C-alpha cells in the first residue's frame, strides 16, 4: 500500500474514532447518548451536559467514548499489524457496550431523574464501523518505527482532558429550575463562542485535537505534521484566550481562576512534541547535552524550572472535588 494512502487511512481511523466527541461538541446526537439531558418540554432551559453521572454504565460509556481516540491513536503509532487489530477490537468493544447501555441499561435521565427512553447511540453506530474499516485497511501497511514523543503527547492528553475529568456538571435534576441562573444572554459573538467552548471542553473536544495532531505528526511528512500540530495548538490556545476576552469582574471570581490553564499547558506540549528535534540521542549523549546546557545556557535551565513549577502549581491548584 502506498504511503499517502496509508496515512489517509490512519487519519480517517483517528477522525472516525473521534466522531462521537466531535458531533456532540457541535450539538449533533446529544439526546442519543446517556450523559446529556434528553427531556424537552418538562425541563425548560436545562444546563447542558455532559453531566457527571451517578450510574456506572453511563459513566463508563462516557469515558470509553472520550478515551477511545487516544487508545486508537496510541495503537496506531506503534505501527504494527497486531496493534492495528487491537485498535479494531477496542472500537468494537466500545460500540458493543454503547449498544448494550442504550438498549438494556439506559439509566435515569440527568434532567428529570426518570428512566431514559431507549434511543440508539447513532454517533457511535455511524462513526465506529468506519473507524474499524479504516483500521483494518491500515493494518495491511505497518508504520515504520519512529520517535513520537510519547511523554509529551501523553501529558498533552492529560492536560486537555482536565475539564472533562474534574469539571463536568453534577446531575441535579431536582434543581433543574436553577439552571436559569447559569444562563447568560450573549452580548457579543465572543460571549457565544466562549459559552460553546465551555461545553466543548467538558465533552472532550481538546482531547480529540491532541489525538488528531499526534496522528498527523506520525503519519504525514514532518512539514505537514508540524503544520497540523501547530494548528491544533492554536485551537487549544483559543479556549483560554476566550476566557481572557470575556472576563468580567462582575462574575465575582478571580481572573486567574477564570482561565483554563490546563489547555495552555496542553497547547505548549503539543507544540513541543511537534517541533522537537527528530535526531535520536543516546543516553550518554543526553547527559553530555544536559551538561553543556547547564554550563553554557543557564537561561534555558531557568525557563525549564519555571515551566516545571508552573505545571506543579497548576495540578495542585486545579485538583478540587468539583464533580
mmCIF file of N, CA and C in Angstrom, residues 36-135:
data_model
loop_
_atom_site.group_PDB
_atom_site.id
_atom_site.type_symbol
_atom_site.label_atom_id
_atom_site.label_comp_id
_atom_site.label_asym_id
_atom_site.label_seq_id
_atom_site.Cartn_x
_atom_site.Cartn_y
_atom_site.Cartn_z
ATOM 1 N N UNK A 36 -26.230 13.331 28.381
ATOM 2 C CA UNK A 36 -26.904 14.589 28.097
ATOM 3 C C UNK A 36 -28.363 14.495 28.509
ATOM 4 N N UNK A 37 -28.957 15.639 28.784
ATOM 5 C CA UNK A 37 -30.374 15.696 29.126
ATOM 6 C C UNK A 37 -31.197 15.401 27.879
ATOM 7 N N UNK A 38 -32.138 14.453 27.984
ATOM 8 C CA UNK A 38 -32.983 14.111 26.845
ATOM 9 C C UNK A 38 -34.382 14.674 26.988
ATOM 10 N N UNK A 39 -34.706 15.303 28.136
ATOM 11 C CA UNK A 39 -36.035 15.877 28.337
ATOM 12 C C UNK A 39 -36.168 17.149 27.509
ATOM 13 N N UNK A 40 -37.392 17.411 27.055
ATOM 14 C CA UNK A 40 -37.621 18.596 26.224
ATOM 15 C C UNK A 40 -38.559 19.569 26.921
ATOM 16 N N UNK A 41 -39.845 19.250 26.934
ATOM 17 C CA UNK A 41 -40.808 20.201 27.474
ATOM 18 C C UNK A 41 -40.824 20.284 28.986
ATOM 19 N N UNK A 42 -40.497 19.191 29.668
ATOM 20 C CA UNK A 42 -40.619 19.169 31.129
ATOM 21 C C UNK A 42 -39.437 19.826 31.828
ATOM 22 N N UNK A 43 -38.374 20.126 31.092
ATOM 23 C CA UNK A 43 -37.192 20.717 31.727
ATOM 24 C C UNK A 43 -36.773 21.948 30.938
ATOM 25 N N UNK A 44 -37.415 23.063 31.190
ATOM 26 C CA UNK A 44 -37.073 24.264 30.424
ATOM 27 C C UNK A 44 -35.686 24.778 30.786
ATOM 28 N N UNK A 45 -34.961 25.202 29.746
ATOM 29 C CA UNK A 45 -33.635 25.793 29.908
ATOM 30 C C UNK A 45 -32.712 24.960 30.793
ATOM 31 N N UNK A 46 -32.534 23.687 30.476
ATOM 32 C CA UNK A 46 -31.639 22.877 31.310
ATOM 33 C C UNK A 46 -30.184 23.265 31.073
ATOM 34 N N UNK A 47 -29.379 23.077 32.104
ATOM 35 C CA UNK A 47 -27.946 23.301 31.971
ATOM 36 C C UNK A 47 -27.363 22.148 31.169
ATOM 37 N N UNK A 48 -26.828 22.447 29.976
ATOM 38 C CA UNK A 48 -26.387 21.380 29.097
ATOM 39 C C UNK A 48 -25.184 20.650 29.672
ATOM 40 N N UNK A 49 -25.119 19.360 29.353
ATOM 41 C CA UNK A 49 -24.105 18.477 29.871
ATOM 42 C C UNK A 49 -22.773 18.642 29.175
ATOM 43 N N UNK A 50 -21.895 17.636 29.268
ATOM 44 C CA UNK A 50 -22.212 16.341 29.853
ATOM 45 C C UNK A 50 -22.205 16.377 31.376
ATOM 46 N N UNK A 51 -23.047 15.549 31.953
ATOM 47 C CA UNK A 51 -23.190 15.509 33.402
ATOM 48 C C UNK A 51 -22.285 14.442 34.001
ATOM 49 N N UNK A 52 -21.870 14.651 35.235
ATOM 50 C CA UNK A 52 -21.177 13.621 35.996
ATOM 51 C C UNK A 52 -22.241 12.674 36.529
ATOM 52 N N UNK A 53 -22.353 11.505 35.921
ATOM 53 C CA UNK A 53 -23.473 10.609 36.180
ATOM 54 C C UNK A 53 -23.247 9.790 37.442
ATOM 55 N N UNK A 54 -24.361 9.368 38.032
ATOM 56 C CA UNK A 54 -24.293 8.584 39.261
ATOM 57 C C UNK A 54 -24.381 7.086 38.995
ATOM 58 N N UNK A 55 -24.747 6.695 37.767
ATOM 59 C CA UNK A 55 -24.845 5.272 37.474
ATOM 60 C C UNK A 55 -23.649 4.839 36.637
ATOM 61 N N UNK A 56 -23.148 3.656 36.932
ATOM 62 C CA UNK A 56 -21.866 3.206 36.404
ATOM 63 C C UNK A 56 -21.868 3.001 34.889
ATOM 64 N N UNK A 57 -22.874 2.345 34.291
ATOM 65 C CA UNK A 57 -22.786 2.102 32.842
ATOM 66 C C UNK A 57 -22.638 3.378 32.018
ATOM 67 N N UNK A 58 -23.445 4.388 32.298
ATOM 68 C CA UNK A 58 -23.339 5.630 31.542
ATOM 69 C C UNK A 58 -22.019 6.331 31.757
ATOM 70 N N UNK A 59 -21.501 6.264 32.977
ATOM 71 C CA UNK A 59 -20.209 6.891 33.263
ATOM 72 C C UNK A 59 -19.078 6.174 32.519
ATOM 73 N N UNK A 60 -19.133 4.839 32.512
ATOM 74 C CA UNK A 60 -18.117 4.080 31.782
ATOM 75 C C UNK A 60 -18.195 4.346 30.286
ATOM 76 N N UNK A 61 -19.419 4.505 29.771
ATOM 77 C CA UNK A 61 -19.560 4.798 28.347
ATOM 78 C C UNK A 61 -18.985 6.168 28.014
ATOM 79 N N UNK A 62 -19.195 7.138 28.897
ATOM 80 C CA UNK A 62 -18.607 8.462 28.667
ATOM 81 C C UNK A 62 -17.088 8.374 28.558
ATOM 82 N N UNK A 63 -16.471 7.655 29.488
ATOM 83 C CA UNK A 63 -15.023 7.542 29.466
ATOM 84 C C UNK A 63 -14.550 6.734 28.270
ATOM 85 N N UNK A 64 -15.334 5.710 27.881
ATOM 86 C CA UNK A 64 -14.953 4.930 26.716
ATOM 87 C C UNK A 64 -14.953 5.759 25.449
ATOM 88 N N UNK A 65 -16.000 6.568 25.261
ATOM 89 C CA UNK A 65 -16.085 7.420 24.077
ATOM 90 C C UNK A 65 -15.000 8.492 24.109
ATOM 91 N N UNK A 66 -14.714 9.044 25.285
ATOM 92 C CA UNK A 66 -13.708 10.101 25.397
ATOM 93 C C UNK A 66 -12.307 9.591 25.116
ATOM 94 N N UNK A 67 -11.982 8.417 25.652
ATOM 95 C CA UNK A 67 -10.602 7.922 25.571
ATOM 96 C C UNK A 67 -10.345 7.022 24.375
ATOM 97 N N UNK A 68 -11.401 6.599 23.659
ATOM 98 C CA UNK A 68 -11.177 5.722 22.517
ATOM 99 C C UNK A 68 -10.263 6.355 21.466
ATOM 100 N N UNK A 69 -10.422 7.627 21.100
ATOM 101 C CA UNK A 69 -9.479 8.208 20.141
ATOM 102 C C UNK A 69 -8.025 8.130 20.605
ATOM 103 N N UNK A 70 -7.801 8.320 21.899
ATOM 104 C CA UNK A 70 -6.435 8.247 22.430
ATOM 105 C C UNK A 70 -5.897 6.826 22.315
ATOM 106 N N UNK A 71 -6.733 5.836 22.648
ATOM 107 C CA UNK A 71 -6.310 4.435 22.547
ATOM 108 C C UNK A 71 -6.015 4.061 21.101
ATOM 109 N N UNK A 72 -6.905 4.459 20.195
ATOM 110 C CA UNK A 72 -6.717 4.133 18.778
ATOM 111 C C UNK A 72 -5.436 4.768 18.251
ATOM 112 N N UNK A 73 -5.214 6.031 18.554
ATOM 113 C CA UNK A 73 -4.011 6.710 18.076
ATOM 114 C C UNK A 73 -2.759 6.092 18.703
ATOM 115 N N UNK A 74 -2.808 5.796 19.992
ATOM 116 C CA UNK A 74 -1.653 5.174 20.635
ATOM 117 C C UNK A 74 -1.276 3.847 20.002
ATOM 118 N N UNK A 75 -2.283 3.058 19.645
ATOM 119 C CA UNK A 75 -2.001 1.783 18.983
ATOM 120 C C UNK A 75 -1.535 1.993 17.543
ATOM 121 N N UNK A 76 -2.106 2.971 16.879
ATOM 122 C CA UNK A 76 -1.669 3.261 15.508
ATOM 123 C C UNK A 76 -0.205 3.677 15.458
ATOM 124 N N UNK A 77 0.226 4.437 16.458
ATOM 125 C CA UNK A 77 1.610 4.906 16.459
ATOM 126 C C UNK A 77 2.612 3.779 16.686
ATOM 127 N N UNK A 78 2.152 2.664 17.207
ATOM 128 C CA UNK A 78 3.059 1.511 17.342
ATOM 129 C C UNK A 78 3.402 0.930 15.977
ATOM 130 N N UNK A 79 2.496 1.098 15.017
ATOM 131 C CA UNK A 79 2.811 0.779 13.631
ATOM 132 C C UNK A 79 2.642 -0.660 13.207
ATOM 133 N N UNK A 80 2.461 -1.589 14.128
ATOM 134 C CA UNK A 80 2.389 -2.999 13.762
ATOM 135 C C UNK A 80 0.968 -3.399 13.377
ATOM 136 N N UNK A 81 0.872 -4.508 12.679
ATOM 137 C CA UNK A 81 -0.436 -5.042 12.296
ATOM 138 C C UNK A 81 -1.230 -5.463 13.531
ATOM 139 N N UNK A 82 -0.533 -6.074 14.490
ATOM 140 C CA UNK A 82 -1.225 -6.522 15.706
ATOM 141 C C UNK A 82 -1.803 -5.343 16.479
ATOM 142 N N UNK A 83 -1.079 -4.230 16.536
ATOM 143 C CA UNK A 83 -1.590 -3.050 17.240
ATOM 144 C C UNK A 83 -2.824 -2.503 16.551
ATOM 145 N N UNK A 84 -2.824 -2.494 15.213
ATOM 146 C CA UNK A 84 -3.996 -2.008 14.482
ATOM 147 C C UNK A 84 -5.205 -2.900 14.729
ATOM 148 N N UNK A 85 -4.990 -4.210 14.765
ATOM 149 C CA UNK A 85 -6.107 -5.127 15.037
ATOM 150 C C UNK A 85 -6.593 -4.973 16.476
ATOM 151 N N UNK A 86 -5.694 -4.682 17.390
ATOM 152 C CA UNK A 86 -6.107 -4.414 18.768
ATOM 153 C C UNK A 86 -6.969 -3.159 18.842
ATOM 154 N N UNK A 87 -6.618 -2.154 18.037
ATOM 155 C CA UNK A 87 -7.438 -0.943 17.975
ATOM 156 C C UNK A 87 -8.833 -1.253 17.438
ATOM 157 N N UNK A 88 -8.918 -2.157 16.464
ATOM 158 C CA UNK A 88 -10.229 -2.581 15.955
ATOM 159 C C UNK A 88 -11.044 -3.216 17.074
ATOM 160 N N UNK A 89 -10.405 -4.056 17.869
ATOM 161 C CA UNK A 89 -11.103 -4.691 18.990
ATOM 162 C C UNK A 89 -11.578 -3.656 20.003
ATOM 163 N N UNK A 90 -10.764 -2.613 20.255
ATOM 164 C CA UNK A 90 -11.168 -1.556 21.187
ATOM 165 C C UNK A 90 -12.380 -0.806 20.669
ATOM 166 N N UNK A 91 -12.389 -0.513 19.361
ATOM 167 C CA UNK A 91 -13.532 0.177 18.761
ATOM 168 C C UNK A 91 -14.788 -0.683 18.882
ATOM 169 N N UNK A 92 -14.665 -1.975 18.565
ATOM 170 C CA UNK A 92 -15.815 -2.862 18.674
ATOM 171 C C UNK A 92 -16.322 -2.999 20.095
ATOM 172 N N UNK A 93 -15.418 -2.988 21.068
ATOM 173 C CA UNK A 93 -15.825 -3.106 22.469
ATOM 174 C C UNK A 93 -16.649 -1.906 22.915
ATOM 175 N N UNK A 94 -16.185 -0.697 22.592
ATOM 176 C CA UNK A 94 -16.929 0.498 22.982
ATOM 177 C C UNK A 94 -18.266 0.564 22.265
ATOM 178 N N UNK A 95 -18.305 0.173 20.986
ATOM 179 C CA UNK A 95 -19.572 0.172 20.252
ATOM 180 C C UNK A 95 -20.551 -0.821 20.853
ATOM 181 N N UNK A 96 -20.077 -2.026 21.165
ATOM 182 C CA UNK A 96 -20.957 -3.029 21.760
ATOM 183 C C UNK A 96 -21.462 -2.578 23.129
ATOM 184 N N UNK A 97 -20.576 -1.994 23.933
ATOM 185 C CA UNK A 97 -21.002 -1.521 25.247
ATOM 186 C C UNK A 97 -21.987 -0.369 25.124
ATOM 187 N N UNK A 98 -21.801 0.493 24.122
ATOM 188 C CA UNK A 98 -22.754 1.576 23.908
ATOM 189 C C UNK A 98 -24.124 1.060 23.537
ATOM 190 N N UNK A 99 -24.190 0.029 22.714
ATOM 191 C CA UNK A 99 -25.483 -0.547 22.336
ATOM 192 C C UNK A 99 -26.157 -1.225 23.527
ATOM 193 N N UNK A 100 -25.368 -1.964 24.307
ATOM 194 C CA UNK A 100 -25.936 -2.621 25.492
ATOM 195 C C UNK A 100 -26.447 -1.592 26.490
ATOM 196 N N UNK A 101 -25.675 -0.537 26.694
ATOM 197 C CA UNK A 101 -26.092 0.506 27.627
ATOM 198 C C UNK A 101 -27.367 1.197 27.170
ATOM 199 N N UNK A 102 -27.481 1.458 25.865
ATOM 200 C CA UNK A 102 -28.654 2.160 25.344
ATOM 201 C C UNK A 102 -29.896 1.284 25.356
ATOM 202 N N UNK A 103 -29.747 -0.003 25.051
ATOM 203 C CA UNK A 103 -30.909 -0.878 24.908
ATOM 204 C C UNK A 103 -31.313 -1.547 26.214
ATOM 205 N N UNK A 104 -30.336 -1.895 27.043
ATOM 206 C CA UNK A 104 -30.638 -2.677 28.243
ATOM 207 C C UNK A 104 -30.411 -1.910 29.537
ATOM 208 N N UNK A 105 -29.506 -0.945 29.544
ATOM 209 C CA UNK A 105 -29.168 -0.223 30.773
ATOM 210 C C UNK A 105 -29.220 1.278 30.536
ATOM 211 N N UNK A 106 -30.375 1.820 30.167
ATOM 212 C CA UNK A 106 -30.408 3.249 29.815
ATOM 213 C C UNK A 106 -30.121 4.184 30.975
ATOM 214 N N UNK A 107 -30.525 3.808 32.202
ATOM 215 C CA UNK A 107 -30.255 4.668 33.353
ATOM 216 C C UNK A 107 -31.204 5.844 33.438
ATOM 217 N N UNK A 108 -31.116 6.642 34.507
ATOM 218 C CA UNK A 108 -32.008 7.795 34.681
ATOM 219 C C UNK A 108 -31.584 8.980 33.832
ATOM 220 N N UNK A 109 -32.551 9.781 33.442
ATOM 221 C CA UNK A 109 -32.270 10.998 32.701
ATOM 222 C C UNK A 109 -31.632 12.021 33.637
ATOM 223 N N UNK A 110 -30.543 12.664 33.243
ATOM 224 C CA UNK A 110 -29.879 13.614 34.134
ATOM 225 C C UNK A 110 -30.746 14.801 34.531
ATOM 226 N N UNK A 111 -31.720 15.162 33.696
ATOM 227 C CA UNK A 111 -32.522 16.351 33.984
ATOM 228 C C UNK A 111 -33.770 16.048 34.802
ATOM 229 N N UNK A 112 -34.358 14.878 34.607
ATOM 230 C CA UNK A 112 -35.628 14.573 35.273
ATOM 231 C C UNK A 112 -35.521 13.488 36.323
ATOM 232 N N UNK A 113 -34.487 12.668 36.256
ATOM 233 C CA UNK A 113 -34.372 11.557 37.171
ATOM 234 C C UNK A 113 -35.201 10.361 36.766
ATOM 235 N N UNK A 114 -36.018 10.482 35.748
ATOM 236 C CA UNK A 114 -36.832 9.371 35.276
ATOM 237 C C UNK A 114 -36.027 8.485 34.335
ATOM 238 N N UNK A 115 -36.547 7.276 34.114
ATOM 239 C CA UNK A 115 -35.852 6.348 33.237
ATOM 240 C C UNK A 115 -35.788 6.901 31.818
ATOM 241 N N UNK A 116 -34.621 6.829 31.228
ATOM 242 C CA UNK A 116 -34.456 7.349 29.878
ATOM 243 C C UNK A 116 -35.157 6.461 28.856
ATOM 244 N N UNK A 117 -35.649 7.078 27.799
ATOM 245 C CA UNK A 117 -36.207 6.310 26.697
ATOM 246 C C UNK A 117 -35.078 5.603 25.944
ATOM 247 N N UNK A 118 -35.412 4.463 25.365
ATOM 248 C CA UNK A 118 -34.424 3.697 24.620
ATOM 249 C C UNK A 118 -34.178 4.373 23.276
ATOM 250 N N UNK A 119 -32.980 4.927 23.109
ATOM 251 C CA UNK A 119 -32.591 5.601 21.879
ATOM 252 C C UNK A 119 -31.235 5.052 21.460
ATOM 253 N N UNK A 120 -31.129 4.630 20.223
ATOM 254 C CA UNK A 120 -29.867 4.092 19.740
ATOM 255 C C UNK A 120 -28.801 5.186 19.699
ATOM 256 N N UNK A 121 -27.580 4.868 20.094
ATOM 257 C CA UNK A 121 -26.491 5.865 20.054
ATOM 258 C C UNK A 121 -25.972 6.046 18.627
ATOM 259 N N UNK A 122 -26.662 6.847 17.853
ATOM 260 C CA UNK A 122 -26.333 6.986 16.439
ATOM 261 C C UNK A 122 -24.928 7.506 16.166
ATOM 262 N N UNK A 123 -24.387 8.424 16.944
ATOM 263 C CA UNK A 123 -22.998 8.822 16.665
ATOM 264 C C UNK A 123 -22.022 7.649 16.720
ATOM 265 N N UNK A 124 -22.227 6.738 17.664
ATOM 266 C CA UNK A 124 -21.360 5.569 17.761
ATOM 267 C C UNK A 124 -21.598 4.615 16.594
ATOM 268 N N UNK A 125 -22.867 4.411 16.246
ATOM 269 C CA UNK A 125 -23.215 3.466 15.184
ATOM 270 C C UNK A 125 -22.689 3.937 13.834
ATOM 271 N N UNK A 126 -22.697 5.234 13.611
ATOM 272 C CA UNK A 126 -22.251 5.768 12.324
ATOM 273 C C UNK A 126 -20.728 5.832 12.242
ATOM 274 N N UNK A 127 -20.069 6.270 13.309
ATOM 275 C CA UNK A 127 -18.629 6.563 13.242
ATOM 276 C C UNK A 127 -17.749 5.344 13.480
ATOM 277 N N UNK A 128 -18.096 4.492 14.420
ATOM 278 C CA UNK A 128 -17.176 3.436 14.810
ATOM 279 C C UNK A 128 -16.974 2.354 13.744
ATOM 280 N N UNK A 129 -18.007 1.925 13.007
ATOM 281 C CA UNK A 129 -17.719 0.979 11.912
ATOM 282 C C UNK A 129 -16.771 1.554 10.868
ATOM 283 N N UNK A 130 -16.879 2.846 10.583
ATOM 284 C CA UNK A 130 -15.950 3.474 9.641
ATOM 285 C C UNK A 130 -14.524 3.425 10.193
ATOM 286 N N UNK A 131 -14.391 3.694 11.498
ATOM 287 C CA UNK A 131 -13.064 3.634 12.115
ATOM 288 C C UNK A 131 -12.492 2.219 12.047
ATOM 289 N N UNK A 132 -13.327 1.205 12.322
ATOM 290 C CA UNK A 132 -12.852 -0.180 12.266
ATOM 291 C C UNK A 132 -12.434 -0.564 10.845
ATOM 292 N N UNK A 133 -13.207 -0.134 9.860
ATOM 293 C CA UNK A 133 -12.863 -0.435 8.466
ATOM 294 C C UNK A 133 -11.533 0.206 8.076
ATOM 295 N N UNK A 134 -11.337 1.467 8.452
ATOM 296 C CA UNK A 134 -10.083 2.144 8.138
ATOM 297 C C UNK A 134 -8.906 1.481 8.853
ATOM 298 N N UNK A 135 -9.119 1.026 10.079
ATOM 299 C CA UNK A 135 -8.044 0.358 10.817
ATOM 300 C C UNK A 135 -7.674 -0.974 10.169
#
